[in-house]
Amino acid sequence: MALGKNKWHDRYPELGTGPIPVEPYVSPEYFEQERARVFRKTWLNIGRVEQIPQPGDYFVKDLTICNTSILVVRGKDGEVHAFHNMCSHRGNQLVWDTKGRCQTFSCKFHGWTYALDGSLRYITDEHNFFGLKKETLGMTPVAVGTWEGFIFINVDPDPQQTLPEYLGEGLRTSIKGYPFEDLSTNCFSWHTDVQANWKVAKDAFQEVYHISTLHRRIIGDVYASKANPYANALNFTLYPPHGRVSLSANPDRKLTGVESIVQGFGSTVLQQNNSASEKLPAGVNPTGYPHWSFDGLALFPNCLIYVSKGTYLTHIFWPITENLTRWEIRTYSPQAETLSGRFSQEYGKVSFRDTLLEDASTLERTQTMLRSGAKKEIVLQDEELLIRQHHKVTESFLNASKGSQPNV
Amino acid sequence: MSERQLPEGFQDLEPYLEWSLATDRERSIKRQTSPMTKITAFYHAIVPRMDEILAHLEQYPLEQVPADAQSLFYLTLSLAKIAPAVEMYGEPVPEGLDALRLENIDIYPTRG
């Protein structure tokens, strides 16, 4: 492993090395620009295809940041469809629960009923209306696409890029062949609302510089080693507006008592099973490092995907206000087939969750102090490259003139 | 207690049945509200038995777990819950967000 000084910023000099303004973390005006120019214009990861395996399966995603609620449903055609979750009569929210299965969607207000393809099928007391054209009164569709089983929507009525264009060929190729589908049979998911700007939350999970300090007690020695005391990355590759990082593991780490018990029952979130026999695709662990731990994909604007052997996880950060964020964490792994396997997964889940609680300890404290106005700028080091990239990319989205592509 | 609550051979763990909790939330609360002395006592009672416990639990298909084995299984989930407290923190919970603020969400379809 070639540990270097400033080597990633040397590779991406266009990002600069200067301080980062605090304003984007605290300003309501900046937040409104992010809403209009970023979240209402980009493809957003809102779930997995496994959430809706059968025709009629649906889930609802409230997207405060896009001022809407999205209904995602698998149609009779087997395809994934997305709509604004809204009745065409007087605008009531059509579906009130978060997930389910049905044949049709019926509005609780006046009983208007829609098919799975969004078309309006039934109007209560229809003859008392005035020349309605039913075929023009379906649910309003939302652009939707899937990639590696992840469902993305774009609330722009006329998206400037397709989903594959937005993700880019480089990024898609780099992870191609990773067994997302096989690993997605079992999902542990949490969410919480934190009183912090969504970028404060995202920043905390797209650098590992903090691990040797904040997480010293639980995972201080999982990534950091004698040879690499600050767990410097093996690789950063940027696929603007997205980026990737690859991280090493500590080959000399001693297992704790319960960890040595759970070893042998499959991968857990933190302690991947290095004996797992499955071969990883060429783009994963791009440096081919023998003591690799995981690769992280930072999908602009608000999604992080961390892939490892036998398990992967995602963080998604949904802005609510400039000071409030809905933070969603999901871990994916194969179904455990025995109670021992379940015990092993439970251990992985708990220890991962403990690290999340530690991570979260900084978020609200950071936001409180950023709001104080005491400092106008923050500073970043080389390993915080993805945070810097995020600011650079956002700037280009906010500066892009209407109708033109942001130059990222 | 006339009825056997844990499988034959695991009666020595019956003093720790208060850790046999079915939900993650109950286990989180138990961890947060127990003093380290109680957490450590449970840890040292169950860890040496884990090989036998897992061997016992392995014999049941997931859909056919008898009640006494289920209680034993819940004990192992509590071990998973408190292991970091004993092995890594030396205190019940890490300095951080209240664990109960991280709400469990089941996003996959529930099939009856």
JSON list of N, CA, C and O in Angstrom, two decimals, chain A residues 51 53 57 99 101 184 189-193 217-218 256-258 332 336 339-340 343 346 350 353-354 357-358 361 364, chain B residues 24 27 31 50 54 58 62 73 76-77 80 84 87-89 91 96-97 99 101 103-106 108-111:
[
{"chain": "A", "resi": 51, "resn": "GLN", "atom": "N", "xyz": [-38.40, -4.80, -2.44]},
{"chain": "A", "resi": 51, "resn": "GLN", "atom": "CA", "xyz": [-39.51, -4.28, -1.64]},
{"chain": "A", "resi": 51, "resn": "GLN", "atom": "C", "xyz": [-40.85, -4.51, -2.33]},
{"chain": "A", "resi": 51, "resn": "GLN", "atom": "O", "xyz": [-41.89, -4.48, -1.68]},
{"chain": "A", "resi": 53, "resn": "PRO", "atom": "N", "xyz": [-41.76, -7.30, -4.90]},
{"chain": "A", "resi": 53, "resn": "PRO", "atom": "CA", "xyz": [-41.46, -8.42, -5.80]},
{"chain": "A", "resi": 53, "resn": "PRO", "atom": "C", "xyz": [-42.60, -8.81, -6.73]},
{"chain": "A", "resi": 53, "resn": "PRO", "atom": "O", "xyz": [-42.34, -9.28, -7.84]},
{"chain": "A", "resi": 57, "resn": "ASP", "atom": "N", "xyz": [-47.57, -5.10, -5.52]},
{"chain": "A", "resi": 57, "resn": "ASP", "atom": "CA", "xyz": [-46.79, -4.67, -4.35]},
{"chain": "A", "resi": 57, "resn": "ASP", "atom": "C", "xyz": [-46.43, -3.19, -4.52]},
{"chain": "A", "resi": 57, "resn": "ASP", "atom": "O", "xyz": [-46.07, -2.76, -5.62]},
{"chain": "A", "resi": 99, "resn": "LYS", "atom": "N", "xyz": [-46.45, 0.60, 2.91]},
{"chain": "A", "resi": 99, "resn": "LYS", "atom": "CA", "xyz": [-46.21, -0.49, 1.97]},
{"chain": "A", "resi": 99, "resn": "LYS", "atom": "C", "xyz": [-47.41, -1.43, 1.99]},
{"chain": "A", "resi": 99, "resn": "LYS", "atom": "O", "xyz": [-48.21, -1.40, 2.93]},
{"chain": "A", "resi": 101, "resn": "ARG", "atom": "N", "xyz": [-49.88, -4.54, -0.62]},
{"chain": "A", "resi": 101, "resn": "ARG", "atom": "CA", "xyz": [-50.17, -5.14, -1.93]},
{"chain": "A", "resi": 101, "resn": "ARG", "atom": "C", "xyz": [-51.65, -4.93, -2.21]},
{"chain": "A", "resi": 101, "resn": "ARG", "atom": "O", "xyz": [-52.49, -5.05, -1.32]},
{"chain": "A", "resi": 184, "resn": "SER", "atom": "N", "xyz": [-29.44, -9.42, -1.32]},
{"chain": "A", "resi": 184, "resn": "SER", "atom": "CA", "xyz": [-30.53, -8.53, -0.88]},
{"chain": "A", "resi": 184, "resn": "SER", "atom": "C", "xyz": [-31.73, -9.26, -0.30]},
{"chain": "A", "resi": 184, "resn": "SER", "atom": "O", "xyz": [-32.78, -8.66, -0.09]},
{"chain": "A", "resi": 189, "resn": "SER", "atom": "N", "xyz": [-33.07, -2.55, 8.57]},
{"chain": "A", "resi": 189, "resn": "SER", "atom": "CA", "xyz": [-33.20, -1.15, 8.20]},
{"chain": "A", "resi": 189, "resn": "SER", "atom": "C", "xyz": [-33.56, -0.31, 9.42]},
{"chain": "A", "resi": 189, "resn": "SER", "atom": "O", "xyz": [-34.35, -0.73, 10.26]},
{"chain": "A", "resi": 190, "resn": "TRP", "atom": "N", "xyz": [-32.95, 0.86, 9.51]},
{"chain": "A", "resi": 190, "resn": "TRP", "atom": "CA", "xyz": [-33.28, 1.79, 10.59]},
{"chain": "A", "resi": 190, "resn": "TRP", "atom": "C", "xyz": [-33.42, 3.18, 10.00]},
{"chain": "A", "resi": 190, "resn": "TRP", "atom": "O", "xyz": [-32.85, 3.47, 8.96]},
{"chain": "A", "resi": 191, "resn": "HIS", "atom": "N", "xyz": [-34.17, 4.01, 10.68]},
{"chain": "A", "resi": 191, "resn": "HIS", "atom": "CA", "xyz": [-34.09, 5.43, 10.36]},
{"chain": "A", "resi": 191, "resn": "HIS", "atom": "C", "xyz": [-34.20, 6.25, 11.63]},
{"chain": "A", "resi": 191, "resn": "HIS", "atom": "O", "xyz": [-34.64, 5.77, 12.66]},
{"chain": "A", "resi": 192, "resn": "THR", "atom": "N", "xyz": [-33.75, 7.49, 11.51]},
{"chain": "A", "resi": 192, "resn": "THR", "atom": "CA", "xyz": [-33.89, 8.42, 12.62]},
{"chain": "A", "resi": 192, "resn": "THR", "atom": "C", "xyz": [-33.83, 9.82, 12.05]},
{"chain": "A", "resi": 192, "resn": "THR", "atom": "O", "xyz": [-33.31, 10.02, 10.94]},
{"chain": "A", "resi": 193, "resn": "ASP", "atom": "N", "xyz": [-34.37, 10.77, 12.79]},
{"chain": "A", "resi": 193, "resn": "ASP", "atom": "CA", "xyz": [-34.26, 12.17, 12.38]},
{"chain": "A", "resi": 193, "resn": "ASP", "atom": "C", "xyz": [-33.18, 12.82, 13.24]},
{"chain": "A", "resi": 193, "resn": "ASP", "atom": "O", "xyz": [-33.24, 12.76, 14.47]},
{"chain": "A", "resi": 217, "resn": "ARG", "atom": "N", "xyz": [-12.75, 2.55, 20.22]},
{"chain": "A", "resi": 217, "resn": "ARG", "atom": "CA", "xyz": [-13.03, 1.42, 21.12]},
{"chain": "A", "resi": 217, "resn": "ARG", "atom": "C", "xyz": [-13.69, 0.25, 20.39]},
{"chain": "A", "resi": 217, "resn": "ARG", "atom": "O", "xyz": [-13.50, -0.89, 20.75]},
{"chain": "A", "resi": 218, "resn": "ILE", "atom": "N", "xyz": [-14.48, 0.53, 19.38]},
{"chain": "A", "resi": 218, "resn": "ILE", "atom": "CA", "xyz": [-15.23, -0.58, 18.77]},
{"chain": "A", "resi": 218, "resn": "ILE", "atom": "C", "xyz": [-14.61, -1.06, 17.48]},
{"chain": "A", "resi": 218, "resn": "ILE", "atom": "O", "xyz": [-14.54, -2.26, 17.23]},
{"chain": "A", "resi": 256, "resn": "THR", "atom": "N", "xyz": [-12.51, -10.39, 19.12]},
{"chain": "A", "resi": 256, "resn": "THR", "atom": "CA", "xyz": [-12.96, -10.43, 20.51]},
{"chain": "A", "resi": 256, "resn": "THR", "atom": "C", "xyz": [-13.61, -11.79, 20.75]},
{"chain": "A", "resi": 256, "resn": "THR", "atom": "O", "xyz": [-13.82, -12.57, 19.82]},
{"chain": "A", "resi": 257, "resn": "GLY", "atom": "N", "xyz": [-13.98, -12.05, 22.00]},
{"chain": "A", "resi": 257, "resn": "GLY", "atom": "CA", "xyz": [-14.56, -13.35, 22.35]},
{"chain": "A", "resi": 257, "resn": "GLY", "atom": "C", "xyz": [-15.77, -13.73, 21.53]},
{"chain": "A", "resi": 257, "resn": "GLY", "atom": "O", "xyz": [-15.82, -14.79, 20.92]},
{"chain": "A", "resi": 258, "resn": "VAL", "atom": "N", "xyz": [-16.77, -12.84, 21.48]},
{"chain": "A", "resi": 258, "resn": "VAL", "atom": "CA", "xyz": [-17.99, -13.19, 20.77]},
{"chain": "A", "resi": 258, "resn": "VAL", "atom": "C", "xyz": [-17.77, -13.18, 19.26]},
{"chain": "A", "resi": 258, "resn": "VAL", "atom": "O", "xyz": [-18.36, -13.97, 18.53]},
{"chain": "A", "resi": 332, "resn": "TYR", "atom": "N", "xyz": [-27.76, -5.28, 4.06]},
{"chain": "A", "resi": 332, "resn": "TYR", "atom": "CA", "xyz": [-28.28, -6.40, 3.26]},
{"chain": "A", "resi": 332, "resn": "TYR", "atom": "C", "xyz": [-27.36, -7.59, 3.38]},
{"chain": "A", "resi": 332, "resn": "TYR", "atom": "O", "xyz": [-26.13, -7.45, 3.35]},
{"chain": "A", "resi": 336, "resn": "ALA", "atom": "N", "xyz": [-30.33, -15.85, 6.90]},
{"chain": "A", "resi": 336, "resn": "ALA", "atom": "CA", "xyz": [-29.68, -16.90, 7.69]},
{"chain": "A", "resi": 336, "resn": "ALA", "atom": "C", "xyz": [-30.56, -18.13, 7.67]},
{"chain": "A", "resi": 336, "resn": "ALA", "atom": "O", "xyz": [-31.79, -18.03, 7.77]},
{"chain": "A", "resi": 339, "resn": "LEU", "atom": "N", "xyz": [-30.60, -20.84, 13.30]},
{"chain": "A", "resi": 339, "resn": "LEU", "atom": "CA", "xyz": [-30.61, -19.89, 14.43]},
{"chain": "A", "resi": 339, "resn": "LEU", "atom": "C", "xyz": [-29.20, -19.39, 14.73]},
{"chain": "A", "resi": 339, "resn": "LEU", "atom": "O", "xyz": [-29.01, -18.24, 15.12]},
{"chain": "A", "resi": 340, "resn": "SER", "atom": "N", "xyz": [-28.19, -20.24, 14.52]},
{"chain": "A", "resi": 340, "resn": "SER", "atom": "CA", "xyz": [-26.81, -19.80, 14.73]},
{"chain": "A", "resi": 340, "resn": "SER", "atom": "C", "xyz": [-26.46, -18.67, 13.77]},
{"chain": "A", "resi": 340, "resn": "SER", "atom": "O", "xyz": [-25.80, -17.70, 14.13]},
{"chain": "A", "resi": 343, "resn": "PHE", "atom": "N", "xyz": [-28.02, -15.59, 15.00]},
{"chain": "A", "resi": 343, "resn": "PHE", "atom": "CA", "xyz": [-27.25, -15.02, 16.12]},
{"chain": "A", "resi": 343, "resn": "PHE", "atom": "C", "xyz": [-26.05, -14.24, 15.57]},
{"chain": "A", "resi": 343, "resn": "PHE", "atom": "O", "xyz": [-25.77, -13.11, 15.99]},
{"chain": "A", "resi": 346, "resn": "GLU", "atom": "N", "xyz": [-27.14, -11.06, 14.12]},
{"chain": "A", "resi": 346, "resn": "GLU", "atom": "CA", "xyz": [-27.54, -10.14, 15.18]},
{"chain": "A", "resi": 346, "resn": "GLU", "atom": "C", "xyz": [-26.31, -9.45, 15.77]},
{"chain": "A", "resi": 346, "resn": "GLU", "atom": "O", "xyz": [-26.33, -8.24, 16.02]},
{"chain": "A", "resi": 350, "resn": "VAL", "atom": "N", "xyz": [-25.71, -5.46, 15.76]},
{"chain": "A", "resi": 350, "resn": "VAL", "atom": "CA", "xyz": [-25.56, -4.67, 17.00]},
{"chain": "A", "resi": 350, "resn": "VAL", "atom": "C", "xyz": [-24.26, -3.88, 16.97]},
{"chain": "A", "resi": 350, "resn": "VAL", "atom": "O", "xyz": [-24.24, -2.68, 17.28]},
{"chain": "A", "resi": 353, "resn": "ARG", "atom": "N", "xyz": [-24.56, -1.09, 14.62]},
{"chain": "A", "resi": 353, "resn": "ARG", "atom": "CA", "xyz": [-25.43, -0.06, 15.18]},
{"chain": "A", "resi": 353, "resn": "ARG", "atom": "C", "xyz": [-24.72, 0.78, 16.24]},
{"chain": "A", "resi": 353, "resn": "ARG", "atom": "O", "xyz": [-24.94, 1.99, 16.32]},
{"chain": "A", "resi": 354, "resn": "ASP", "atom": "N", "xyz": [-23.87, 0.13, 17.03]},
{"chain": "A", "resi": 354, "resn": "ASP", "atom": "CA", "xyz": [-23.12, 0.89, 18.04]},
{"chain": "A", "resi": 354, "resn": "ASP", "atom": "C", "xyz": [-22.20, 1.92, 17.36]},
{"chain": "A", "resi": 354, "resn": "ASP", "atom": "O", "xyz": [-22.05, 3.03, 17.84]},
{"chain": "A", "resi": 357, "resn": "LEU", "atom": "N", "xyz": [-24.28, 4.83, 16.39]},
{"chain": "A", "resi": 357, "resn": "LEU", "atom": "CA", "xyz": [-24.62, 5.72, 17.52]},
{"chain": "A", "resi": 357, "resn": "LEU", "atom": "C", "xyz": [-23.45, 6.64, 17.83]},
{"chain": "A", "resi": 357, "resn": "LEU", "atom": "O", "xyz": [-23.64, 7.82, 18.14]},
{"chain": "A", "resi": 358, "resn": "GLU", "atom": "N", "xyz": [-22.24, 6.10, 17.71]},
{"chain": "A", "resi": 358, "resn": "GLU", "atom": "CA", "xyz": [-21.05, 6.95, 17.90]},
{"chain": "A", "resi": 358, "resn": "GLU", "atom": "C", "xyz": [-20.98, 8.01, 16.81]},
{"chain": "A", "resi": 358, "resn": "GLU", "atom": "O", "xyz": [-20.72, 9.18, 17.08]},
{"chain": "A", "resi": 361, "resn": "SER", "atom": "N", "xyz": [-23.24, 10.81, 17.32]},
{"chain": "A", "resi": 361, "resn": "SER", "atom": "CA", "xyz": [-22.96, 11.70, 18.45]},
{"chain": "A", "resi": 361, "resn": "SER", "atom": "C", "xyz": [-22.38, 13.03, 17.99]},
{"chain": "A", "resi": 361, "resn": "SER", "atom": "O", "xyz": [-22.51, 14.04, 18.67]},
{"chain": "A", "resi": 364, "resn": "GLU", "atom": "N", "xyz": [-25.32, 16.29, 15.60]},
{"chain": "A", "resi": 364, "resn": "GLU", "atom": "CA", "xyz": [-26.09, 17.41, 16.14]},
{"chain": "A", "resi": 364, "resn": "GLU", "atom": "C", "xyz": [-25.18, 18.44, 16.80]},
{"chain": "A", "resi": 364, "resn": "GLU", "atom": "O", "xyz": [-25.43, 19.64, 16.74]},
{"chain": "B", "resi": 24, "resn": "ASP", "atom": "N", "xyz": [-35.90, -6.49, 19.49]},
{"chain": "B", "resi": 24, "resn": "ASP", "atom": "CA", "xyz": [-34.68, -5.70, 19.53]},
{"chain": "B", "resi": 24, "resn": "ASP", "atom": "C", "xyz": [-34.82, -4.51, 20.47]},
{"chain": "B", "resi": 24, "resn": "ASP", "atom": "O", "xyz": [-33.91, -4.16, 21.21]},
{"chain": "B", "resi": 27, "resn": "ARG", "atom": "N", "xyz": [-34.46, -5.55, 24.01]},
{"chain": "B", "resi": 27, "resn": "ARG", "atom": "CA", "xyz": [-33.05, -5.85, 24.32]},
{"chain": "B", "resi": 27, "resn": "ARG", "atom": "C", "xyz": [-32.23, -4.57, 24.43]},
{"chain": "B", "resi": 27, "resn": "ARG", "atom": "O", "xyz": [-31.34, -4.46, 25.26]},
{"chain": "B", "resi": 31, "resn": "ARG", "atom": "N", "xyz": [-30.25, -3.41, 27.79]},
{"chain": "B", "resi": 31, "resn": "ARG", "atom": "CA", "xyz": [-28.83, -3.05, 27.81]},
{"chain": "B", "resi": 31, "resn": "ARG", "atom": "C", "xyz": [-28.62, -1.66, 28.41]},
{"chain": "B", "resi": 31, "resn": "ARG", "atom": "O", "xyz": [-27.73, -1.45, 29.24]},
{"chain": "B", "resi": 50, "resn": "MET", "atom": "N", "xyz": [-21.73, -21.17, 24.87]},
{"chain": "B", "resi": 50, "resn": "MET", "atom": "CA", "xyz": [-22.21, -20.84, 23.52]},
{"chain": "B", "resi": 50, "resn": "MET", "atom": "C", "xyz": [-22.05, -21.99, 22.52]},
{"chain": "B", "resi": 50, "resn": "MET", "atom": "O", "xyz": [-22.91, -22.19, 21.67]},
{"chain": "B", "resi": 54, "resn": "LEU", "atom": "N", "xyz": [-25.35, -23.17, 20.61]},
{"chain": "B", "resi": 54, "resn": "LEU", "atom": "CA", "xyz": [-25.52, -23.09, 19.15]},
{"chain": "B", "resi": 54, "resn": "LEU", "atom": "C", "xyz": [-25.73, -24.49, 18.57]},
{"chain": "B", "resi": 54, "resn": "LEU", "atom": "O", "xyz": [-26.54, -24.67, 17.66]},
{"chain": "B", "resi": 58, "resn": "GLU", "atom": "N", "xyz": [-28.98, -25.42, 16.41]},
{"chain": "B", "resi": 58, "resn": "GLU", "atom": "CA", "xyz": [-28.79, -25.83, 15.01]},
{"chain": "B", "resi": 58, "resn": "GLU", "atom": "C", "xyz": [-29.72, -26.96, 14.61]},
{"chain": "B", "resi": 58, "resn": "GLU", "atom": "O", "xyz": [-29.98, -27.15, 13.42]},
{"chain": "B", "resi": 62, "resn": "LEU", "atom": "N", "xyz": [-35.94, -23.38, 11.12]},
{"chain": "B", "resi": 62, "resn": "LEU", "atom": "CA", "xyz": [-36.37, -22.07, 11.63]},
{"chain": "B", "resi": 62, "resn": "LEU", "atom": "C", "xyz": [-37.86, -22.01, 11.93]},
{"chain": "B", "resi": 62, "resn": "LEU", "atom": "O", "xyz": [-38.29, -21.26, 12.80]},
{"chain": "B", "resi": 73, "resn": "PHE", "atom": "N", "xyz": [-32.64, -19.11, 22.42]},
{"chain": "B", "resi": 73, "resn": "PHE", "atom": "CA", "xyz": [-32.20, -18.29, 21.29]},
{"chain": "B", "resi": 73, "resn": "PHE", "atom": "C", "xyz": [-32.25, -16.80, 21.64]},
{"chain": "B", "resi": 73, "resn": "PHE", "atom": "O", "xyz": [-31.32, -16.04, 21.35]},
{"chain": "B", "resi": 76, "resn": "THR", "atom": "N", "xyz": [-29.28, -15.72, 23.36]},
{"chain": "B", "resi": 76, "resn": "THR", "atom": "CA", "xyz": [-28.11, -15.46, 22.51]},
{"chain": "B", "resi": 76, "resn": "THR", "atom": "C", "xyz": [-28.21, -14.09, 21.85]},
{"chain": "B", "resi": 76, "resn": "THR", "atom": "O", "xyz": [-27.19, -13.42, 21.66]},
{"chain": "B", "resi": 77, "resn": "LEU", "atom": "N", "xyz": [-29.45, -13.67, 21.51]},
{"chain": "B", "resi": 77, "resn": "LEU", "atom": "CA", "xyz": [-29.59, -12.34, 20.91]},
{"chain": "B", "resi": 77, "resn": "LEU", "atom": "C", "xyz": [-29.24, -11.25, 21.92]},
{"chain": "B", "resi": 77, "resn": "LEU", "atom": "O", "xyz": [-28.69, -10.21, 21.55]},
{"chain": "B", "resi": 80, "resn": "ALA", "atom": "N", "xyz": [-25.54, -11.03, 21.92]},
{"chain": "B", "resi": 80, "resn": "ALA", "atom": "CA", "xyz": [-25.10, -10.19, 20.80]},
{"chain": "B", "resi": 80, "resn": "ALA", "atom": "C", "xyz": [-25.26, -8.72, 21.16]},
{"chain": "B", "resi": 80, "resn": "ALA", "atom": "O", "xyz": [-24.41, -7.89, 20.86]},
{"chain": "B", "resi": 84, "resn": "PRO", "atom": "N", "xyz": [-20.63, -5.93, 22.82]},
{"chain": "B", "resi": 84, "resn": "PRO", "atom": "CA", "xyz": [-19.77, -4.75, 22.68]},
{"chain": "B", "resi": 84, "resn": "PRO", "atom": "C", "xyz": [-19.60, -3.98, 24.00]},
{"chain": "B", "resi": 84, "resn": "PRO", "atom": "O", "xyz": [-18.54, -3.41, 24.26]},
{"chain": "B", "resi": 87, "resn": "GLU", "atom": "N", "xyz": [-16.96, -6.16, 25.84]},
{"chain": "B", "resi": 87, "resn": "GLU", "atom": "CA", "xyz": [-15.68, -6.39, 25.19]},
{"chain": "B", "resi": 87, "resn": "GLU", "atom": "C", "xyz": [-15.02, -5.12, 24.68]},
{"chain": "B", "resi": 87, "resn": "GLU", "atom": "O", "xyz": [-13.82, -5.08, 24.48]},
{"chain": "B", "resi": 88, "resn": "MET", "atom": "N", "xyz": [-15.81, -4.11, 24.41]},
{"chain": "B", "resi": 88, "resn": "MET", "atom": "CA", "xyz": [-15.25, -2.92, 23.79]},
{"chain": "B", "resi": 88, "resn": "MET", "atom": "C", "xyz": [-15.39, -1.64, 24.61]},
{"chain": "B", "resi": 88, "resn": "MET", "atom": "O", "xyz": [-14.50, -0.82, 24.62]},
{"chain": "B", "resi": 89, "resn": "TYR", "atom": "N", "xyz": [-16.54, -1.48, 25.26]},
{"chain": "B", "resi": 89, "resn": "TYR", "atom": "CA", "xyz": [-16.78, -0.19, 25.91]},
{"chain": "B", "resi": 89, "resn": "TYR", "atom": "C", "xyz": [-16.51, -0.18, 27.40]},
{"chain": "B", "resi": 89, "resn": "TYR", "atom": "O", "xyz": [-16.15, 0.84, 27.96]},
{"chain": "B", "resi": 91, "resn": "GLU", "atom": "N", "xyz": [-18.73, -0.15, 29.45]},
{"chain": "B", "resi": 91, "resn": "GLU", "atom": "CA", "xyz": [-19.90, 0.55, 29.99]},
{"chain": "B", "resi": 91, "resn": "GLU", "atom": "C", "xyz": [-21.09, 0.15, 29.12]},
{"chain": "B", "resi": 91, "resn": "GLU", "atom": "O", "xyz": [-20.89, -0.32, 28.00]},
{"chain": "B", "resi": 96, "resn": "GLY", "atom": "N", "xyz": [-22.99, 8.36, 22.61]},
{"chain": "B", "resi": 96, "resn": "GLY", "atom": "CA", "xyz": [-23.53, 8.66, 21.28]},
{"chain": "B", "resi": 96, "resn": "GLY", "atom": "C", "xyz": [-25.02, 8.86, 21.33]},
{"chain": "B", "resi": 96, "resn": "GLY", "atom": "O", "xyz": [-25.61, 9.07, 22.39]},
{"chain": "B", "resi": 97, "resn": "LEU", "atom": "N", "xyz": [-25.61, 8.74, 20.15]},
{"chain": "B", "resi": 97, "resn": "LEU", "atom": "CA", "xyz": [-27.05, 8.90, 20.04]},
{"chain": "B", "resi": 97, "resn": "LEU", "atom": "C", "xyz": [-27.74, 7.83, 20.87]},
{"chain": "B", "resi": 97, "resn": "LEU", "atom": "O", "xyz": [-27.27, 6.70, 20.96]},
{"chain": "B", "resi": 99, "resn": "ALA", "atom": "N", "xyz": [-29.79, 4.86, 21.57]},
{"chain": "B", "resi": 99, "resn": "ALA", "atom": "CA", "xyz": [-30.06, 3.73, 20.66]},
{"chain": "B", "resi": 99, "resn": "ALA", "atom": "C", "xyz": [-31.53, 3.67, 20.26]},
{"chain": "B", "resi": 99, "resn": "ALA", "atom": "O", "xyz": [-31.86, 3.25, 19.16]},
{"chain": "B", "resi": 101, "resn": "ARG", "atom": "N", "xyz": [-33.41, 5.98, 19.51]},
{"chain": "B", "resi": 101, "resn": "ARG", "atom": "CA", "xyz": [-33.74, 6.91, 18.43]},
{"chain": "B", "resi": 101, "resn": "ARG", "atom": "C", "xyz": [-33.55, 6.28, 17.05]},
{"chain": "B", "resi": 101, "resn": "ARG", "atom": "O", "xyz": [-34.07, 6.78, 16.06]},
{"chain": "B", "resi": 103, "resn": "GLU", "atom": "N", "xyz": [-34.77, 3.83, 14.87]},
{"chain": "B", "resi": 103, "resn": "GLU", "atom": "CA", "xyz": [-35.99, 3.04, 14.82]},
{"chain": "B", "resi": 103, "resn": "GLU", "atom": "C", "xyz": [-35.86, 1.92, 13.79]},
{"chain": "B", "resi": 103, "resn": "GLU", "atom": "O", "xyz": [-35.44, 2.17, 12.66]},
{"chain": "B", "resi": 104, "resn": "ASN", "atom": "N", "xyz": [-36.20, 0.70, 14.18]},
{"chain": "B", "resi": 104, "resn": "ASN", "atom": "CA", "xyz": [-36.19, -0.43, 13.24]},
{"chain": "B", "resi": 104, "resn": "ASN", "atom": "C", "xyz": [-37.34, -0.28, 12.25]},
{"chain": "B", "resi": 104, "resn": "ASN", "atom": "O", "xyz": [-38.48, -0.06, 12.65]},
{"chain": "B", "resi": 105, "resn": "ILE", "atom": "N", "xyz": [-37.04, -0.46, 10.98]},
{"chain": "B", "resi": 105, "resn": "ILE", "atom": "CA", "xyz": [-38.07, -0.37, 9.94]},
{"chain": "B", "resi": 105, "resn": "ILE", "atom": "C", "xyz": [-38.01, -1.64, 9.12]},
{"chain": "B", "resi": 105, "resn": "ILE", "atom": "O", "xyz": [-36.94, -2.04, 8.67]},
{"chain": "B", "resi": 106, "resn": "ASP", "atom": "N", "xyz": [-39.16, -2.27, 8.93]},
{"chain": "B", "resi": 106, "resn": "ASP", "atom": "CA", "xyz": [-39.21, -3.45, 8.08]},
{"chain": "B", "resi": 106, "resn": "ASP", "atom": "C", "xyz": [-39.68, -3.02, 6.71]},
{"chain": "B", "resi": 106, "resn": "ASP", "atom": "O", "xyz": [-40.86, -2.73, 6.52]},
{"chain": "B", "resi": 108, "resn": "TYR", "atom": "N", "xyz": [-39.32, -4.75, 3.79]},
{"chain": "B", "resi": 108, "resn": "TYR", "atom": "CA", "xyz": [-39.71, -5.81, 2.86]},
{"chain": "B", "resi": 108, "resn": "TYR", "atom": "C", "xyz": [-41.18, -6.21, 3.08]},
{"chain": "B", "resi": 108, "resn": "TYR", "atom": "O", "xyz": [-41.72, -5.99, 4.16]},
{"chain": "B", "resi": 109, "resn": "PRO", "atom": "N", "xyz": [-41.80, -6.81, 2.07]},
{"chain": "B", "resi": 109, "resn": "PRO", "atom": "CA", "xyz": [-43.22, -7.17, 2.23]},
{"chain": "B", "resi": 109, "resn": "PRO", "atom": "C", "xyz": [-43.42, -8.15, 3.37]},
{"chain": "B", "resi": 109, "resn": "PRO", "atom": "O", "xyz": [-42.58, -9.02, 3.60]},
{"chain": "B", "resi": 110, "resn": "THR", "atom": "N", "xyz": [-44.51, -7.99, 4.08]},
{"chain": "B", "resi": 110, "resn": "THR", "atom": "CA", "xyz": [-44.89, -8.95, 5.11]},
{"chain": "B", "resi": 110, "resn": "THR", "atom": "C", "xyz": [-45.84, -9.94, 4.46]},
{"chain": "B", "resi": 110, "resn": "THR", "atom": "O", "xyz": [-46.86, -9.54, 3.92]},
{"chain": "B", "resi": 111, "resn": "ARG", "atom": "N", "xyz": [-45.48, -11.19, 4.46]},
{"chain": "B", "resi": 111, "resn": "ARG", "atom": "CA", "xyz": [-46.34, -12.20, 3.84]},
{"chain": "B", "resi": 111, "resn": "ARG", "atom": "C", "xyz": [-46.93, -13.10, 4.90]},
{"chain": "B", "resi": 111, "resn": "ARG", "atom": "O", "xyz": [-46.20, -13.66, 5.71]}
]
